Amino acid sequence: MVLTERQKEELNYAIADYLKAQGYDGALEVFKKDACLTNDVDKKFSGLLEKKWTSVIRLQKKVMELETKLSEATREASQGGPSRRTRTPAEWIPRPPERYELTGHRAPVTRVRFHPVYSILVSSSEDATVKVWDYETGDFERTLKGHTDAVQDIAFDHTGKFLASCSADMTIKLWDFQSYDCVKTLHGHDHNISSVSFMPTGDFLVSSSRDKTVKMWEIATGYCVKTFQGHREWVRRARVSPDGSLIASCSNDQTIMIWVVETKECKAELRDHDHVIECIQWAPEVSTPHIAEAADVEMKKGAQLGPFLASGSRDKTIKIWDVHAGVCLFTLTGHDNWVREILFHPGGKYLVSGADDKTVRVWDMKNKRCMKSLEAHQHFVTSVDFHKTSPYVVTGSVDTTLKVWECR
């Protein structure tokens, strides 16, 4: 590499400044003599050598990251690329770049959900609104207004006729998805409501709150019919098991509680995380054989396995639990910050997670490893949803955007 005369002179002065700053006076005098530096070192060279040095190291790191991504892309290209024709829907995973970036929220996006029937998705935000989008065209459809504080969670019933939303304004709202009207507002929690979900039958709702309780609501009347008490801190999320017999709740108290819906009894208390547990998800039946294989559990004919549950925490880990035995089967590590969202791939083989390290990761459960990492957003990833039948994933972030990703 050949430097111009001016560059050489600037480099020499920068070296002289460094020697002077470090107190290497003898070396400085010799260097000035050999480099023919007659003038005193100008202030503009102050700290220049250190700045250049650190920026070179930063650039080297960036180059290494880009080389890794390039080799991954080259490998995919040389193998013909995982097209939809070479993969079954059970193996579809999101691939960059995103198909659409949807903007419109004025504050962090808290939850994203696909409609179970129509080609629309819904997002909730700290700007107190719920927005409806067409995920096939990327068009904004409408805004649902009614909450007076951050909307923390949203959920569709299995038919897609109703949407439930919960908020820091201490209410749950039920929206008719034909007319987009708010048909009921439920009151009963004494603090921020952090999650809401429907029972599989669609007749009841389950919510969790910073008031340390989990509540069950009858949709027809709007009344709270059951309250589950036991957590010692903010209950971050409550989710109903696929058969509707159990509720799992996770909390700032670093525990997961399993409740029997019929009796309100706490069946189990799961402890293994070292920090706040942000999210939980029941494993669908299609995931059972893959979890069993990963945990080295023998699948005997006729024997009942599970139910299994996944949890994500601020301790940066994801844990898979055998709820019946009350034990952690295995732990997935790889995220560099709080895990905010987890969900099981519709095909059952994979787990998908979103975290404050700004990535979405796809985990191969059988091998207990991260098989794909997407640099998804400019800020924390707060929510992820996987369409049950179409090859789409949607992510939401603190950067106020949603992104729709195609799978192949």
One Martini backbone bead per residue (centre of mass of N, CA, C, O) as a GRO file, in nm:
protein
  408
    1MET     BB    1   0.094   0.037   0.025
    2VAL     BB    2   0.055   0.374  -0.090
    3LEU     BB    3   0.149   0.683   0.024
    4THR     BB    4   0.117   0.997   0.042
    5GLU     BB    5   0.277   1.265   0.153
    6ARG     BB    6   0.044   1.364   0.332
    7GLN     BB    7  -0.018   1.096   0.475
    8LYS     BB    8   0.260   1.061   0.600
    9GLU     BB    9   0.257   1.320   0.766
   10GLU     BB   10   0.002   1.255   0.935
   11LEU     BB   11   0.109   0.993   1.056
   12ASN     BB   12   0.358   1.111   1.197
   13TYR     BB   13   0.201   1.311   1.379
   14ALA     BB   14   0.026   1.092   1.518
   15ILE     BB   15   0.267   0.942   1.644
   16ALA     BB   16   0.380   1.180   1.799
   17ASP     BB   17   0.131   1.227   1.973
   18TYR     BB   18   0.133   0.949   2.109
   19LEU     BB   19   0.417   0.965   2.239
   20LYS     BB   20   0.353   1.220   2.403
   21ALA     BB   21   0.102   1.109   2.564
   22GLN     BB   22   0.285   0.858   2.686
   23GLY     BB   23   0.589   0.973   2.754
   24TYR     BB   24   0.795   0.919   2.496
   25ASP     BB   25   1.044   1.127   2.465
   26GLY     BB   26   1.285   0.981   2.337
   27ALA     BB   27   1.130   0.862   2.094
   28LEU     BB   28   1.027   1.133   1.988
   29GLU     BB   29   1.295   1.265   1.913
   30VAL     BB   30   1.390   1.047   1.719
   31PHE     BB   31   1.144   1.050   1.531
   32LYS     BB   32   1.152   1.350   1.445
   33LYS     BB   33   1.429   1.327   1.315
   34ASP     BB   34   1.369   1.090   1.110
   35ALA     BB   35   1.091   1.245   1.001
   36CYS     BB   36   1.132   1.555   0.979
   37LEU     BB   37   1.002   1.714   1.234
   38THR     BB   38   0.972   2.062   1.301
   39ASN     BB   39   0.701   2.089   1.412
   40ASP     BB   40   0.453   2.105   1.607
   41VAL     BB   41   0.189   1.937   1.728
   42ASP     BB   42  -0.117   1.937   1.631
   43LYS     BB   43  -0.439   1.921   1.759
   44LYS     BB   44  -0.570   1.746   1.521
   45PHE     BB   45  -0.386   1.481   1.622
   46SER     BB   46  -0.545   1.422   1.866
   47GLY     BB   47  -0.606   1.080   1.899
   48LEU     BB   48  -0.594   0.959   1.603
   49LEU     BB   49  -0.465   0.677   1.626
   50GLU     BB   50  -0.683   0.547   1.810
   51LYS     BB   51  -0.924   0.593   1.624
   52LYS     BB   52  -0.819   0.431   1.384
   53TRP     BB   53  -0.778   0.164   1.532
   54THR     BB   54  -1.076   0.114   1.628
   55SER     BB   55  -1.204   0.130   1.343
   56VAL     BB   56  -1.057  -0.115   1.226
   57ILE     BB   57  -1.172  -0.327   1.420
   58ARG     BB   58  -1.469  -0.276   1.349
   59LEU     BB   59  -1.440  -0.345   1.046
   60GLN     BB   60  -1.339  -0.634   1.081
   61LYS     BB   61  -1.594  -0.740   1.218
   62LYS     BB   62  -1.787  -0.671   0.985
   63VAL     BB   63  -1.647  -0.841   0.770
   64MET     BB   64  -1.687  -1.115   0.914
   65GLU     BB   65  -1.996  -1.107   0.914
   66LEU     BB   66  -2.030  -1.082   0.603
   67GLU     BB   67  -1.879  -1.345   0.533
   68THR     BB   68  -2.076  -1.534   0.675
   69LYS     BB   69  -2.328  -1.452   0.510
   70LEU     BB   70  -2.208  -1.520   0.233
   71SER     BB   71  -2.154  -1.824   0.281
   72GLU     BB   72  -2.451  -1.891   0.335
   73ALA     BB   73  -2.560  -1.794   0.059
   74THR     BB   74  -2.375  -1.974  -0.116
   75ARG     BB   75  -2.474  -2.242  -0.007
   76GLU     BB   76  -2.770  -2.205  -0.092
   77ALA     BB   77  -2.711  -2.165  -0.395
   78SER     BB   78  -2.553  -2.438  -0.447
   79GLN     BB   79  -2.823  -2.600  -0.336
   80GLY     BB   80  -3.061  -2.426  -0.492
   81GLY     BB   81  -3.221  -2.345  -0.281
   82PRO     BB   82  -3.494  -2.327  -0.059
   83SER     BB   83  -3.758  -2.410  -0.202
   84ARG     BB   84  -4.087  -2.492  -0.213
   85ARG     BB   85  -4.029  -2.756  -0.377
   86THR     BB   86  -3.802  -2.875  -0.158
   87ARG     BB   87  -4.025  -2.802   0.056
   88THR     BB   88  -4.219  -2.843   0.311
   89PRO     BB   89  -4.434  -2.679   0.514
   90ALA     BB   90  -4.286  -2.804   0.773
   91GLU     BB   91  -4.001  -2.638   0.665
   92TRP     BB   92  -4.075  -2.358   0.670
   93ILE     BB   93  -3.882  -2.052   0.663
   94PRO     BB   94  -3.770  -1.753   0.717
   95ARG     BB   95  -3.658  -1.510   0.467
   96PRO     BB   96  -3.452  -1.303   0.336
   97PRO     BB   97  -3.610  -1.050   0.272
   98GLU     BB   98  -3.855  -0.866   0.334
   99ARG     BB   99  -4.161  -0.798   0.191
  100TYR     BB  100  -4.264  -0.607   0.433
  101GLU     BB  101  -4.293  -0.269   0.563
  102LEU     BB  102  -4.486  -0.152   0.837
  103THR     BB  103  -4.627   0.173   0.878
  104GLY     BB  104  -4.794   0.386   1.170
  105HIS     BB  105  -4.693   0.366   1.429
  106ARG     BB  106  -4.601   0.577   1.732
  107ALA     BB  107  -4.510   0.307   1.877
  108PRO     BB  108  -4.452   0.033   2.008
  109VAL     BB  109  -4.484  -0.294   1.925
  110THR     BB  110  -4.650  -0.567   2.102
  111ARG     BB  111  -4.844  -0.717   1.876
  112VAL     BB  112  -4.888  -1.002   1.647
  113ARG     BB  113  -5.165  -1.115   1.421
  114PHE     BB  114  -5.323  -1.357   1.256
  115HIS     BB  115  -5.580  -1.440   1.075
  116PRO     BB  116  -5.751  -1.748   1.046
  117VAL     BB  117  -5.882  -1.657   0.747
  118TYR     BB  118  -5.787  -1.395   0.655
  119SER     BB  119  -5.558  -1.163   0.475
  120ILE     BB  120  -5.487  -1.067   0.782
  121LEU     BB  121  -5.346  -0.837   1.020
  122VAL     BB  122  -5.257  -0.761   1.367
  123SER     BB  123  -5.181  -0.468   1.571
  124SER     BB  124  -5.017  -0.357   1.867
  125SER     BB  125  -4.976  -0.059   2.087
  126GLU     BB  126  -4.850   0.211   2.280
  127ASP     BB  127  -5.063   0.410   2.112
  128ALA     BB  128  -5.361   0.264   2.174
  129THR     BB  129  -5.368   0.076   1.916
  130VAL     BB  130  -5.530  -0.100   1.644
  131LYS     BB  131  -5.413  -0.267   1.349
  132VAL     BB  132  -5.501  -0.324   1.001
  133TRP     BB  133  -5.374  -0.569   0.760
  134ASP     BB  134  -5.249  -0.663   0.443
  135TYR     BB  135  -5.018  -0.922   0.381
  136GLU     BB  136  -5.025  -0.946   0.057
  137THR     BB  137  -4.997  -0.614  -0.004
  138GLY     BB  138  -4.929  -0.408   0.251
  139ASP     BB  139  -5.192  -0.285   0.348
  140PHE     BB  140  -5.376  -0.051   0.501
  141GLU     BB  141  -5.696  -0.051   0.662
  142ARG     BB  142  -5.718   0.003   0.996
  143THR     BB  143  -5.834   0.159   1.307
  144LEU     BB  144  -5.858   0.074   1.654
  145LYS     BB  145  -6.045   0.264   1.885
  146GLY     BB  146  -6.046   0.297   2.281
  147HIS     BB  147  -5.801   0.303   2.415
  148THR     BB  148  -5.593   0.493   2.675
  149ASP     BB  149  -5.358   0.281   2.644
  150ALA     BB  150  -5.154   0.048   2.616
  151VAL     BB  151  -5.143  -0.225   2.402
  152GLN     BB  152  -5.042  -0.561   2.492
  153ASP     BB  153  -5.278  -0.754   2.365
  154ILE     BB  154  -5.387  -1.008   2.122
  155ALA     BB  155  -5.691  -1.204   2.014
  156PHE     BB  156  -5.827  -1.473   1.853
  157ASP     BB  157  -6.062  -1.661   1.770
  158HIS     BB  158  -6.105  -1.952   1.586
  159THR     BB  159  -6.299  -1.792   1.371
  160GLY     BB  160  -6.245  -1.459   1.365
  161LYS     BB  161  -6.488  -1.282   1.485
  162PHE     BB  162  -6.298  -1.220   1.735
  163LEU     BB  163  -6.133  -0.957   1.922
  164ALA     BB  164  -5.888  -0.925   2.171
  165SER     BB  165  -5.801  -0.661   2.410
  166CYS     BB  166  -5.529  -0.529   2.609
  167SER     BB  167  -5.451  -0.292   2.886
  168ALA     BB  168  -5.317  -0.028   3.084
  169ASP     BB  169  -5.633   0.066   3.136
  170MET     BB  170  -5.771  -0.210   3.266
  171THR     BB  171  -5.882  -0.337   2.991
  172ILE     BB  172  -6.113  -0.531   2.794
  173LYS     BB  173  -6.166  -0.583   2.444
  174LEU     BB  174  -6.438  -0.649   2.215
  175TRP     BB  175  -6.427  -0.735   1.866
  176ASP     BB  176  -6.597  -0.709   1.573
  177PHE     BB  177  -6.486  -0.850   1.253
  178GLN     BB  178  -6.718  -0.723   1.070
  179SER     BB  179  -6.759  -0.416   1.200
  180TYR     BB  180  -6.528  -0.311   1.408
  181ASP     BB  181  -6.663  -0.321   1.683
  182CYS     BB  182  -6.714  -0.247   2.013
  183VAL     BB  183  -6.898  -0.479   2.229
  184LYS     BB  184  -6.685  -0.493   2.481
  185THR     BB  185  -6.607  -0.409   2.832
  186LEU     BB  186  -6.366  -0.521   3.070
  187HIS     BB  187  -6.382  -0.525   3.428
  188GLY     BB  188  -6.126  -0.604   3.723
  189HIS     BB  189  -5.859  -0.506   3.712
  190ASP     BB  190  -5.585  -0.324   3.906
  191HIS     BB  191  -5.400  -0.338   3.643
  192ASN     BB  192  -5.205  -0.402   3.411
  193ILE     BB  193  -5.271  -0.575   3.106
  194SER     BB  194  -5.064  -0.830   2.947
  195SER     BB  195  -5.291  -1.061   2.875
  196VAL     BB  196  -5.474  -1.247   2.607
  197SER     BB  197  -5.713  -1.531   2.576
  198PHE     BB  198  -5.869  -1.799   2.437
  199MET     BB  199  -6.066  -2.042   2.458
  200PRO     BB  200  -6.124  -2.303   2.246
  201THR     BB  201  -6.445  -2.248   2.242
  202GLY     BB  202  -6.492  -1.911   2.280
  203ASP     BB  203  -6.648  -1.839   2.572
  204PHE     BB  204  -6.360  -1.760   2.691
  205LEU     BB  205  -6.134  -1.566   2.888
  206VAL     BB  206  -5.777  -1.493   2.941
  207SER     BB  207  -5.595  -1.312   3.200
  208SER     BB  208  -5.319  -1.088   3.277
  209SER     BB  209  -5.144  -0.914   3.560
  210ARG     BB  210  -4.997  -0.674   3.775
  211ASP     BB  211  -5.202  -0.783   4.013
  212LYS     BB  212  -5.115  -1.112   4.021
  213THR     BB  213  -5.338  -1.218   3.819
  214VAL     BB  214  -5.580  -1.455   3.694
  215LYS     BB  215  -5.847  -1.439   3.450
  216MET     BB  216  -6.191  -1.537   3.393
  217TRP     BB  217  -6.420  -1.491   3.111
  218GLU     BB  218  -6.745  -1.425   3.012
  219ILE     BB  219  -6.860  -1.326   2.710
  220ALA     BB  220  -7.173  -1.298   2.726
  221THR     BB  221  -7.151  -1.108   3.006
  222GLY     BB  222  -6.850  -0.996   3.109
  223TYR     BB  223  -6.769  -1.180   3.342
  224CYS     BB  224  -6.596  -1.273   3.618
  225VAL     BB  225  -6.549  -1.627   3.717
  226LYS     BB  226  -6.224  -1.630   3.766
  227THR     BB  227  -5.948  -1.647   4.012
  228PHE     BB  228  -5.587  -1.664   4.001
  229GLN     BB  229  -5.384  -1.720   4.291
  230GLY     BB  230  -4.993  -1.690   4.361
  231HIS     BB  231  -4.842  -1.478   4.261
  232ARG     BB  232  -4.584  -1.223   4.358
  233GLU     BB  233  -4.607  -1.098   4.067
  234TRP     BB  234  -4.616  -1.007   3.770
  235VAL     BB  235  -4.824  -1.120   3.508
  236ARG     BB  236  -4.731  -1.163   3.181
  237ARG     BB  237  -4.863  -1.460   3.113
  238ALA     BB  238  -5.152  -1.638   2.966
  239ARG     BB  239  -5.212  -1.988   2.876
  240VAL     BB  240  -5.396  -2.224   2.699
  241SER     BB  241  -5.453  -2.529   2.654
  242PRO     BB  242  -5.562  -2.711   2.385
  243ASP     BB  243  -5.799  -2.854   2.581
  244GLY     BB  244  -5.871  -2.636   2.830
  245SER     BB  245  -5.766  -2.751   3.130
  246LEU     BB  246  -5.519  -2.546   3.123
  247ILE     BB  247  -5.308  -2.297   3.286
  248ALA     BB  248  -5.044  -2.082   3.198
  249SER     BB  249  -4.810  -1.887   3.403
  250CYS     BB  250  -4.603  -1.590   3.400
  251SER     BB  251  -4.332  -1.416   3.590
  252ASN     BB  252  -4.136  -1.201   3.783
  253ASP     BB  253  -4.094  -1.453   3.996
  254GLN     BB  254  -3.971  -1.694   3.803
  255THR     BB  255  -4.246  -1.843   3.739
  256ILE     BB  256  -4.453  -2.131   3.667
  257MET     BB  257  -4.803  -2.180   3.645
  258ILE     BB  258  -5.035  -2.455   3.693
  259TRP     BB  259  -5.380  -2.464   3.608
  260VAL     BB  260  -5.693  -2.574   3.702
  261VAL     BB  261  -5.979  -2.472   3.574
  262GLU     BB  262  -6.205  -2.610   3.745
  263THR     BB  263  -6.052  -2.563   4.053
  264LYS     BB  264  -5.796  -2.347   4.070
  265GLU     BB  265  -5.559  -2.524   4.094
  266CYS     BB  266  -5.218  -2.571   4.163
  267LYS     BB  267  -5.032  -2.817   4.006
  268ALA     BB  268  -4.770  -2.631   3.928
  269GLU     BB  269  -4.417  -2.526   3.983
  270LEU     BB  270  -4.185  -2.367   3.771
  271ARG     BB  271  -3.820  -2.390   3.821
  272ASP     BB  272  -3.512  -2.225   3.636
  273HIS     BB  273  -3.508  -1.941   3.612
  274ASP     BB  274  -3.310  -1.613   3.653
  275HIS     BB  275  -3.567  -1.452   3.549
  276VAL     BB  276  -3.787  -1.307   3.390
  277ILE     BB  277  -4.089  -1.425   3.244
  278GLU     BB  278  -4.225  -1.338   2.929
  279CYS     BB  279  -4.291  -1.635   2.790
  280ILE     BB  280  -4.546  -1.869   2.663
  281GLN     BB  281  -4.596  -2.215   2.518
  282TRP     BB  282  -4.781  -2.449   2.389
  283ALA     BB  283  -4.754  -2.760   2.266
  284PRO     BB  284  -4.828  -2.917   2.003
  285GLU     BB  285  -4.883  -3.234   1.900
  286VAL     BB  286  -4.675  -3.220   1.655
  287SER     BB  287  -4.421  -3.176   1.867
  288THR     BB  288  -4.386  -3.424   2.052
  289PRO     BB  289  -4.175  -3.611   1.903
  290HIS     BB  290  -3.944  -3.391   1.898
  291ILE     BB  291  -3.920  -3.350   2.203
  292ALA     BB  292  -3.875  -3.644   2.283
  293GLU     BB  293  -3.612  -3.677   2.122
  294ALA     BB  294  -3.451  -3.446   2.256
  295ALA     BB  295  -3.511  -3.575   2.559
  296ASP     BB  296  -3.505  -3.890   2.546
  297VAL     BB  297  -3.802  -3.995   2.513
  298GLU     BB  298  -4.002  -4.260   2.527
  299MET     BB  299  -4.238  -4.379   2.280
  300LYS     BB  300  -4.498  -4.534   2.386
  301LYS     BB  301  -4.753  -4.721   2.320
  302GLY     BB  302  -5.022  -4.533   2.459
  303ALA     BB  303  -4.855  -4.327   2.584
  304GLN     BB  304  -4.843  -4.031   2.769
  305LEU     BB  305  -4.731  -3.720   2.659
  306GLY     BB  306  -4.715  -3.479   2.861
  307PRO     BB  307  -4.743  -3.177   2.847
  308PHE     BB  308  -4.589  -2.910   2.669
  309LEU     BB  309  -4.357  -2.631   2.742
  310ALA     BB  310  -4.265  -2.296   2.667
  311SER     BB  311  -3.993  -2.062   2.762
  312GLY     BB  312  -3.914  -1.708   2.804
  313SER     BB  313  -3.629  -1.497   2.903
  314ARG     BB  314  -3.410  -1.263   3.053
  315ASP     BB  315  -3.181  -1.502   3.059
  316LYS     BB  316  -3.179  -1.586   2.729
  317THR     BB  317  -3.373  -1.833   2.750
  318ILE     BB  318  -3.506  -2.157   2.650
  319LYS     BB  319  -3.768  -2.368   2.774
  320ILE     BB  320  -3.853  -2.717   2.816
  321TRP     BB  321  -4.154  -2.873   2.941
  322ASP     BB  322  -4.283  -3.111   3.170
  323VAL     BB  323  -4.579  -3.078   3.321
  324HIS     BB  324  -4.638  -3.349   3.459
  325ALA     BB  325  -4.339  -3.366   3.595
  326GLY     BB  326  -4.206  -3.071   3.647
  327VAL     BB  327  -3.976  -3.045   3.412
  328CYS     BB  328  -3.678  -2.971   3.258
  329LEU     BB  329  -3.556  -3.091   2.956
  330PHE     BB  330  -3.451  -2.821   2.797
  331THR     BB  331  -3.204  -2.580   2.663
  332LEU     BB  332  -3.197  -2.271   2.477
  333THR     BB  333  -2.904  -2.118   2.341
  334GLY     BB  334  -2.819  -1.762   2.184
  335HIS     BB  335  -2.923  -1.527   2.291
  336ASP     BB  336  -2.824  -1.170   2.382
  337ASN     BB  337  -3.118  -1.138   2.508
  338TRP     BB  338  -3.420  -1.094   2.568
  339VAL     BB  339  -3.699  -1.302   2.563
  340ARG     BB  340  -4.028  -1.224   2.413
  341GLU     BB  341  -4.082  -1.468   2.193
  342ILE     BB  342  -4.279  -1.773   2.137
  343LEU     BB  343  -4.314  -2.041   1.883
  344PHE     BB  344  -4.462  -2.288   1.706
  345HIS     BB  345  -4.434  -2.459   1.443
  346PRO     BB  346  -4.677  -2.599   1.248
  347GLY     BB  347  -4.488  -2.864   1.194
  348GLY     BB  348  -4.315  -2.910   1.493
  349LYS     BB  349  -3.987  -2.893   1.460
  350TYR     BB  350  -4.002  -2.588   1.545
  351LEU     BB  351  -3.875  -2.286   1.693
  352VAL     BB  352  -3.978  -1.947   1.751
  353SER     BB  353  -3.790  -1.635   1.810
  354GLY     BB  354  -3.785  -1.325   2.003
  355ALA     BB  355  -3.560  -1.035   2.066
  356ASP     BB  356  -3.340  -0.783   2.203
  357ASP     BB  357  -3.121  -0.863   1.963
  358LYS     BB  358  -3.310  -0.825   1.688
  359THR     BB  359  -3.395  -1.127   1.658
  360VAL     BB  360  -3.482  -1.416   1.466
  361ARG     BB  361  -3.528  -1.760   1.565
  362VAL     BB  362  -3.452  -2.095   1.454
  363TRP     BB  363  -3.532  -2.410   1.606
  364ASP     BB  364  -3.394  -2.726   1.639
  365MET     BB  365  -3.514  -2.952   1.855
  366LYS     BB  366  -3.372  -3.220   1.808
  367ASN     BB  367  -3.071  -3.059   1.821
  368LYS     BB  368  -3.070  -2.800   2.000
  369ARG     BB  369  -3.061  -2.562   1.765
  370CYS     BB  370  -2.964  -2.294   1.576
  371MET     BB  371  -3.054  -2.257   1.219
  372LYS     BB  372  -3.170  -1.947   1.233
  373SER     BB  373  -3.085  -1.593   1.173
  374LEU     BB  374  -3.257  -1.280   1.198
  375GLU     BB  375  -3.222  -0.950   1.105
  376ALA     BB  376  -3.512  -0.783   1.171
  377HIS     BB  377  -3.433  -0.514   1.345
  378GLN     BB  378  -3.345  -0.196   1.495
  379HIS     BB  379  -3.495  -0.330   1.735
  380PHE     BB  380  -3.673  -0.479   1.943
  381VAL     BB  381  -3.832  -0.788   1.958
  382THR     BB  382  -4.179  -0.848   2.058
  383SER     BB  383  -4.306  -1.012   1.797
  384VAL     BB  384  -4.448  -1.331   1.674
  385ASP     BB  385  -4.594  -1.482   1.369
  386PHE     BB  386  -4.744  -1.783   1.235
  387HIS     BB  387  -4.883  -1.911   0.980
  388LYS     BB  388  -5.075  -2.200   0.954
  389THR     BB  389  -5.089  -2.214   0.602
  390SER     BB  390  -4.905  -1.984   0.523
  391PRO     BB  391  -4.585  -1.844   0.405
  392TYR     BB  392  -4.584  -1.661   0.697
  393VAL     BB  393  -4.423  -1.390   0.877
  394VAL     BB  394  -4.453  -1.183   1.173
  395THR     BB  395  -4.313  -0.872   1.298
  396GLY     BB  396  -4.238  -0.684   1.600
  397SER     BB  397  -4.138  -0.347   1.728
  398VAL     BB  398  -3.984  -0.075   1.886
  399ASP     BB  399  -3.952   0.066   1.588
  400THR     BB  400  -4.281   0.055   1.492
  401THR     BB  401  -4.264  -0.201   1.318
  402LEU     BB  402  -4.354  -0.421   1.056
  403LYS     BB  403  -4.287  -0.762   0.932
  404VAL     BB  404  -4.300  -0.946   0.629
  405TRP     BB  405  -4.235  -1.294   0.580
  406GLU     BB  406  -4.111  -1.527   0.373
  407CYS     BB  407  -4.138  -1.872   0.305
  408ARG     BB  408  -3.899  -2.177   0.218
   0.00000   0.00000   0.00000
